[in-house]
Tab-separated table of C-alpha atoms in Angstrom:
chain	number	residue	atom	x	y	z
A	1461	UNK	CA	12.005	2.660	15.698
A	1462	UNK	CA	8.569	1.590	14.568
A	1463	UNK	CA	8.585	-0.857	11.720
A	1464	UNK	CA	7.188	-4.113	10.412
A	1465	UNK	CA	9.255	-6.938	9.029
A	1466	UNK	CA	8.171	-9.638	6.654
A	1467	UNK	CA	11.047	-12.081	6.483
A	1468	UNK	CA	9.812	-14.029	3.462
A	1469	UNK	CA	9.734	-12.391	0.043
A	1470	UNK	CA	8.400	-15.500	-1.634
A	1471	UNK	CA	6.267	-18.314	-0.304
A	1472	UNK	CA	4.890	-21.282	-2.203
A	1473	UNK	CA	2.443	-23.818	-0.853
A	1474	UNK	CA	0.313	-26.521	-2.394
A	1475	UNK	CA	-3.414	-26.122	-2.657
A	1476	UNK	CA	-5.072	-27.400	0.476
A	1477	UNK	CA	-1.976	-27.012	2.598
A	1478	UNK	CA	-1.816	-24.628	5.545
A	1479	UNK	CA	-0.179	-21.299	4.953
A	1480	UNK	CA	1.416	-18.830	7.336
A	1481	UNK	CA	2.781	-15.464	6.290
A	1482	UNK	CA	5.042	-13.991	8.907
A	1483	UNK	CA	5.031	-10.452	10.196
A	1484	UNK	CA	7.004	-9.073	13.093
A	1485	UNK	CA	6.713	-5.565	14.394
A	1486	UNK	CA	8.598	-3.070	16.442
A	1487	UNK	CA	6.348	-0.680	18.324
A	1488	UNK	CA	6.221	0.937	21.717
A	1489	UNK	CA	2.734	0.571	23.079
A	1490	UNK	CA	-0.269	-1.379	21.857
A	1491	UNK	CA	-0.120	-1.620	18.088
A	1492	UNK	CA	-3.023	-1.877	15.716
A	1493	UNK	CA	-1.872	-4.048	12.844
A	1494	UNK	CA	-3.287	-4.697	9.421
A	1495	UNK	CA	-2.858	-7.091	6.559
A	1496	UNK	CA	-3.308	-5.771	3.033
A	1497	UNK	CA	-3.490	-7.914	-0.096
A	1498	UNK	CA	-2.790	-7.117	-3.720
A	1499	UNK	CA	-4.095	-9.625	-6.250
A	1500	UNK	CA	-2.632	-9.658	-9.726
A	1501	UNK	CA	-3.555	-6.501	-11.649
A	1502	UNK	CA	-5.732	-5.258	-8.808
A	1503	UNK	CA	-5.367	-2.503	-6.288
A	1504	UNK	CA	-4.157	-2.948	-2.761
A	1505	UNK	CA	-7.017	-3.711	-0.412
A	1506	UNK	CA	-7.510	-4.339	3.241
A	1507	UNK	CA	-7.634	-8.016	4.146
A	1508	UNK	CA	-8.034	-7.783	7.883
A	1509	UNK	CA	-7.141	-5.796	10.939
A	1510	UNK	CA	-6.401	-7.337	14.281
A	1511	UNK	CA	-8.734	-5.086	16.218
A	1512	UNK	CA	-11.796	-6.476	14.453
A	1513	UNK	CA	-10.794	-10.089	15.072
A	1514	UNK	CA	-12.528	-11.132	11.874
A	1515	UNK	CA	-11.762	-14.033	9.608
A	1516	UNK	CA	-11.669	-12.834	6.027
A	1517	UNK	CA	-11.535	-15.353	3.179
A	1518	UNK	CA	-10.509	-17.955	5.738
A	1519	UNK	CA	-7.517	-15.922	6.914
A	1520	UNK	CA	-6.893	-15.067	10.540
A	1521	UNK	CA	-4.146	-13.208	12.311
A	1522	UNK	CA	-3.434	-13.097	16.007
A	1523	UNK	CA	-1.434	-10.418	17.680
A	1524	UNK	CA	1.258	-11.975	19.844
A	1525	UNK	CA	2.729	-9.243	21.990
A	1526	UNK	CA	5.277	-11.556	23.560
A	1527	UNK	CA	6.750	-12.441	20.180
A	1528	UNK	CA	5.806	-9.075	18.615
A	1529	UNK	CA	4.235	-10.934	15.748
A	1530	UNK	CA	1.081	-10.730	13.678
A	1531	UNK	CA	1.314	-13.747	11.424
A	1532	UNK	CA	-1.377	-14.353	8.814
A	1533	UNK	CA	-2.704	-17.890	8.670
A	1534	UNK	CA	-5.067	-19.986	6.654
A	1535	UNK	CA	-5.625	-23.704	7.266
A	1536	UNK	CA	-6.255	-24.669	3.640
A	1537	UNK	CA	-4.756	-22.543	0.883
A	1538	UNK	CA	-6.695	-21.974	-2.336
A	1539	UNK	CA	-5.355	-21.020	-5.748
A	1540	UNK	CA	-7.143	-17.687	-5.572
A	1541	UNK	CA	-5.099	-16.823	-2.507
A	1542	UNK	CA	-2.053	-16.298	-4.715
A	1543	UNK	CA	-1.210	-12.623	-4.258
A	1544	UNK	CA	1.120	-10.151	-2.635
A	1545	UNK	CA	0.520	-9.689	1.074
A	1546	UNK	CA	1.630	-6.702	3.101
A	1547	UNK	CA	1.665	-6.318	6.836
A	1548	UNK	CA	1.075	-2.717	7.930
A	1549	UNK	CA	1.476	-0.708	11.096
A	1550	UNK	CA	-0.169	2.689	11.467
A	1551	UNK	CA	1.957	5.727	12.054
A	1552	UNK	CA	0.923	9.280	12.801
A	1553	UNK	CA	-1.387	11.115	10.466
A	1554	UNK	CA	-3.232	8.080	9.094
A	1555	UNK	CA	-0.091	6.867	7.393
A	1556	UNK	CA	1.216	3.319	7.442
A	1557	UNK	CA	4.499	1.552	7.688
A	1558	UNK	CA	4.315	-1.287	5.192
A	1559	UNK	CA	6.388	-4.406	5.301
A	1560	UNK	CA	8.326	-5.443	2.234
A	1561	UNK	CA	5.587	-7.863	1.290
A	1562	UNK	CA	5.372	-11.596	0.746
A	1563	UNK	CA	4.433	-13.014	-2.610
A	1564	UNK	CA	2.299	-16.096	-2.042
A	1565	UNK	CA	1.916	-18.687	-4.764
A	1566	UNK	CA	-0.530	-21.516	-4.263
A	1567	UNK	CA	0.408	-24.449	-6.440
A	1568	UNK	CA	-2.557	-26.392	-7.829
B	1283	UNK	CA	-16.707	0.918	0.564
B	1284	UNK	CA	-14.945	4.094	-0.441
B	1285	UNK	CA	-13.422	4.288	-3.907
B	1286	UNK	CA	-10.237	6.016	-4.988
B	1287	UNK	CA	-9.501	6.468	-8.671
B	1288	UNK	CA	-6.346	7.423	-10.513
B	1289	UNK	CA	-5.820	8.846	-13.956
B	1290	UNK	CA	-4.156	7.894	-16.151
B	1291	UNK	CA	-3.700	4.200	-15.464
B	1292	UNK	CA	-0.549	4.221	-17.513
B	1293	UNK	CA	1.529	6.825	-19.271
B	1294	UNK	CA	4.636	6.886	-21.395
B	1295	UNK	CA	6.592	10.092	-21.680
B	1296	UNK	CA	9.898	11.263	-23.032
B	1297	UNK	CA	12.798	12.118	-20.813
B	1298	UNK	CA	12.724	15.770	-19.771
B	1299	UNK	CA	8.980	16.200	-19.966
B	1300	UNK	CA	6.529	16.485	-17.063
B	1301	UNK	CA	3.657	14.170	-16.258
B	1302	UNK	CA	0.646	14.800	-14.056
B	1303	UNK	CA	-1.170	11.999	-12.241
B	1304	UNK	CA	-4.567	12.567	-10.675
B	1305	UNK	CA	-5.985	10.905	-7.588
B	1306	UNK	CA	-9.668	11.289	-6.767
B	1307	UNK	CA	-11.821	10.134	-3.893
B	1308	UNK	CA	-15.084	9.328	-5.641
B	1309	UNK	CA	-17.625	9.081	-2.865
B	1310	UNK	CA	-15.993	10.695	0.116
B	1311	UNK	CA	-13.975	13.720	1.023
B	1312	UNK	CA	-10.337	13.299	1.881
B	1313	UNK	CA	-8.455	16.048	3.625
B	1314	UNK	CA	-5.373	13.885	3.428
B	1315	UNK	CA	-4.171	11.695	0.625
B	1316	UNK	CA	-0.961	9.739	0.311
B	1317	UNK	CA	1.336	9.074	-2.604
B	1318	UNK	CA	3.348	5.894	-2.796
B	1319	UNK	CA	5.851	4.496	-5.200
B	1320	UNK	CA	6.135	0.792	-5.836
B	1321	UNK	CA	9.011	-0.872	-7.605
B	1322	UNK	CA	8.515	-4.271	-9.231
B	1323	UNK	CA	7.985	-6.965	-6.635
B	1324	UNK	CA	8.876	-4.561	-3.860
B	1325	UNK	CA	6.980	-2.843	-1.122
B	1326	UNK	CA	5.218	0.470	-1.154
B	1327	UNK	CA	7.364	3.458	-0.394
B	1328	UNK	CA	5.537	6.449	1.015
B	1329	UNK	CA	6.595	9.509	-0.929
B	1330	UNK	CA	4.486	12.252	0.564
B	1331	UNK	CA	1.337	13.184	2.396
B	1332	UNK	CA	-0.939	15.490	0.469
B	1333	UNK	CA	-2.885	17.937	2.622
B	1334	UNK	CA	-5.898	19.789	1.274
B	1335	UNK	CA	-5.291	23.504	1.267
B	1336	UNK	CA	-1.719	23.342	2.458
B	1337	UNK	CA	1.703	22.143	1.437
B	1338	UNK	CA	2.455	18.481	1.108
B	1339	UNK	CA	4.701	16.744	3.576
B	1340	UNK	CA	7.486	14.828	1.885
B	1341	UNK	CA	9.319	11.808	3.194
B	1342	UNK	CA	13.031	11.983	3.657
B	1343	UNK	CA	14.886	11.567	0.396
B	1344	UNK	CA	11.963	12.551	-1.830
B	1345	UNK	CA	12.650	15.644	-3.926
B	1346	UNK	CA	9.748	18.007	-3.497
B	1347	UNK	CA	10.746	20.070	-6.525
B	1348	UNK	CA	10.689	16.988	-8.679
B	1349	UNK	CA	7.482	15.488	-7.370
B	1350	UNK	CA	5.046	18.355	-7.127
B	1351	UNK	CA	1.887	17.653	-5.172
B	1352	UNK	CA	-1.222	19.766	-5.241
B	1353	UNK	CA	-4.339	19.041	-3.191
B	1354	UNK	CA	-6.683	21.694	-4.428
B	1355	UNK	CA	-9.961	20.162	-3.281
B	1356	UNK	CA	-11.270	17.591	-0.839
B	1357	UNK	CA	-11.573	15.025	-3.598
B	1358	UNK	CA	-8.521	15.625	-5.780
B	1359	UNK	CA	-4.795	15.435	-5.335
B	1360	UNK	CA	-2.304	15.584	-8.185
B	1361	UNK	CA	1.273	14.410	-8.450
B	1362	UNK	CA	3.397	15.995	-11.150
B	1363	UNK	CA	6.672	14.359	-12.021
B	1364	UNK	CA	8.759	17.193	-13.422
B	1365	UNK	CA	11.609	16.755	-15.863
B	1366	UNK	CA	11.091	13.045	-15.823
B	1367	UNK	CA	14.004	10.668	-16.258
B	1368	UNK	CA	14.046	6.932	-16.911
B	1369	UNK	CA	14.792	6.262	-13.241
B	1370	UNK	CA	11.428	7.828	-12.413
B	1371	UNK	CA	9.733	4.965	-14.201
B	1372	UNK	CA	7.654	3.226	-11.587
B	1373	UNK	CA	4.195	2.421	-10.334
B	1374	UNK	CA	2.658	5.328	-8.442
B	1375	UNK	CA	-0.201	4.654	-6.057
B	1376	UNK	CA	-2.331	7.070	-4.097
B	1377	UNK	CA	-4.529	6.384	-1.106
B	1378	UNK	CA	-6.986	8.186	1.101
B	1379	UNK	CA	-8.468	7.501	4.502
B	1380	UNK	CA	-12.163	7.122	5.182
B	1381	UNK	CA	-13.578	5.938	8.508
B	1382	UNK	CA	-10.127	4.977	9.754
B	1383	UNK	CA	-9.523	2.688	6.791
B	1384	UNK	CA	-7.094	3.442	4.003
B	1385	UNK	CA	-8.324	2.983	0.448
B	1386	UNK	CA	-5.928	2.684	-2.429
B	1387	UNK	CA	-6.160	3.777	-6.005
B	1388	UNK	CA	-5.450	1.289	-8.785
B	1389	UNK	CA	-2.073	2.866	-9.490
B	1390	UNK	CA	-0.461	4.600	-12.450
B	1391	UNK	CA	2.324	2.975	-14.421
B	1392	UNK	CA	4.807	5.619	-15.560
B	1393	UNK	CA	7.396	4.760	-18.179
B	1394	UNK	CA	9.957	7.383	-19.108
B	1395	UNK	CA	11.796	6.738	-22.360
């Protein structure tokens, strides 16, 4: 079955420390994976997608087919990075499977 | 980028009444919109896919007679929670796709007393 798994519900790091939010997927074929972010009191928005290979707000994510992972990383966390992060995998009809989300808190 | 709006942003209603939530794509046309439900500190749960001009497609376990969806135009989809009960209290979010990217509305907080 196609799904994404985010094993960590909560993650706290100190400002300036590296951060990695984990995402594992189950998919037959070549997946196109996304990371969405929801800041406090704001709507869900796209952070990055693996196909574009961009670095957004210092975040990167590499698709590792061997480990079926798409972990989100940032070398130096900032307070404004505190948010809810969702890994997403497209399904048919422009829909998405969303992971359960990881709440990131960056401690000043 | 594309913008999706929702109205109202929050609503309180009494148990047994019905509530309508609107989702609009402001600067693009959306033949398909999606309705999600989000519980506190939990993930988004896809409820249904709203198709312009045809019936909505509901996810397994979602009562279509309770959550009525109408997609009357290319820019508007509505979700009506009928005979609301306190357990229907939740955060309802809609989204629409434009240029292969999904845009989300700000959500509607429904509280049923």
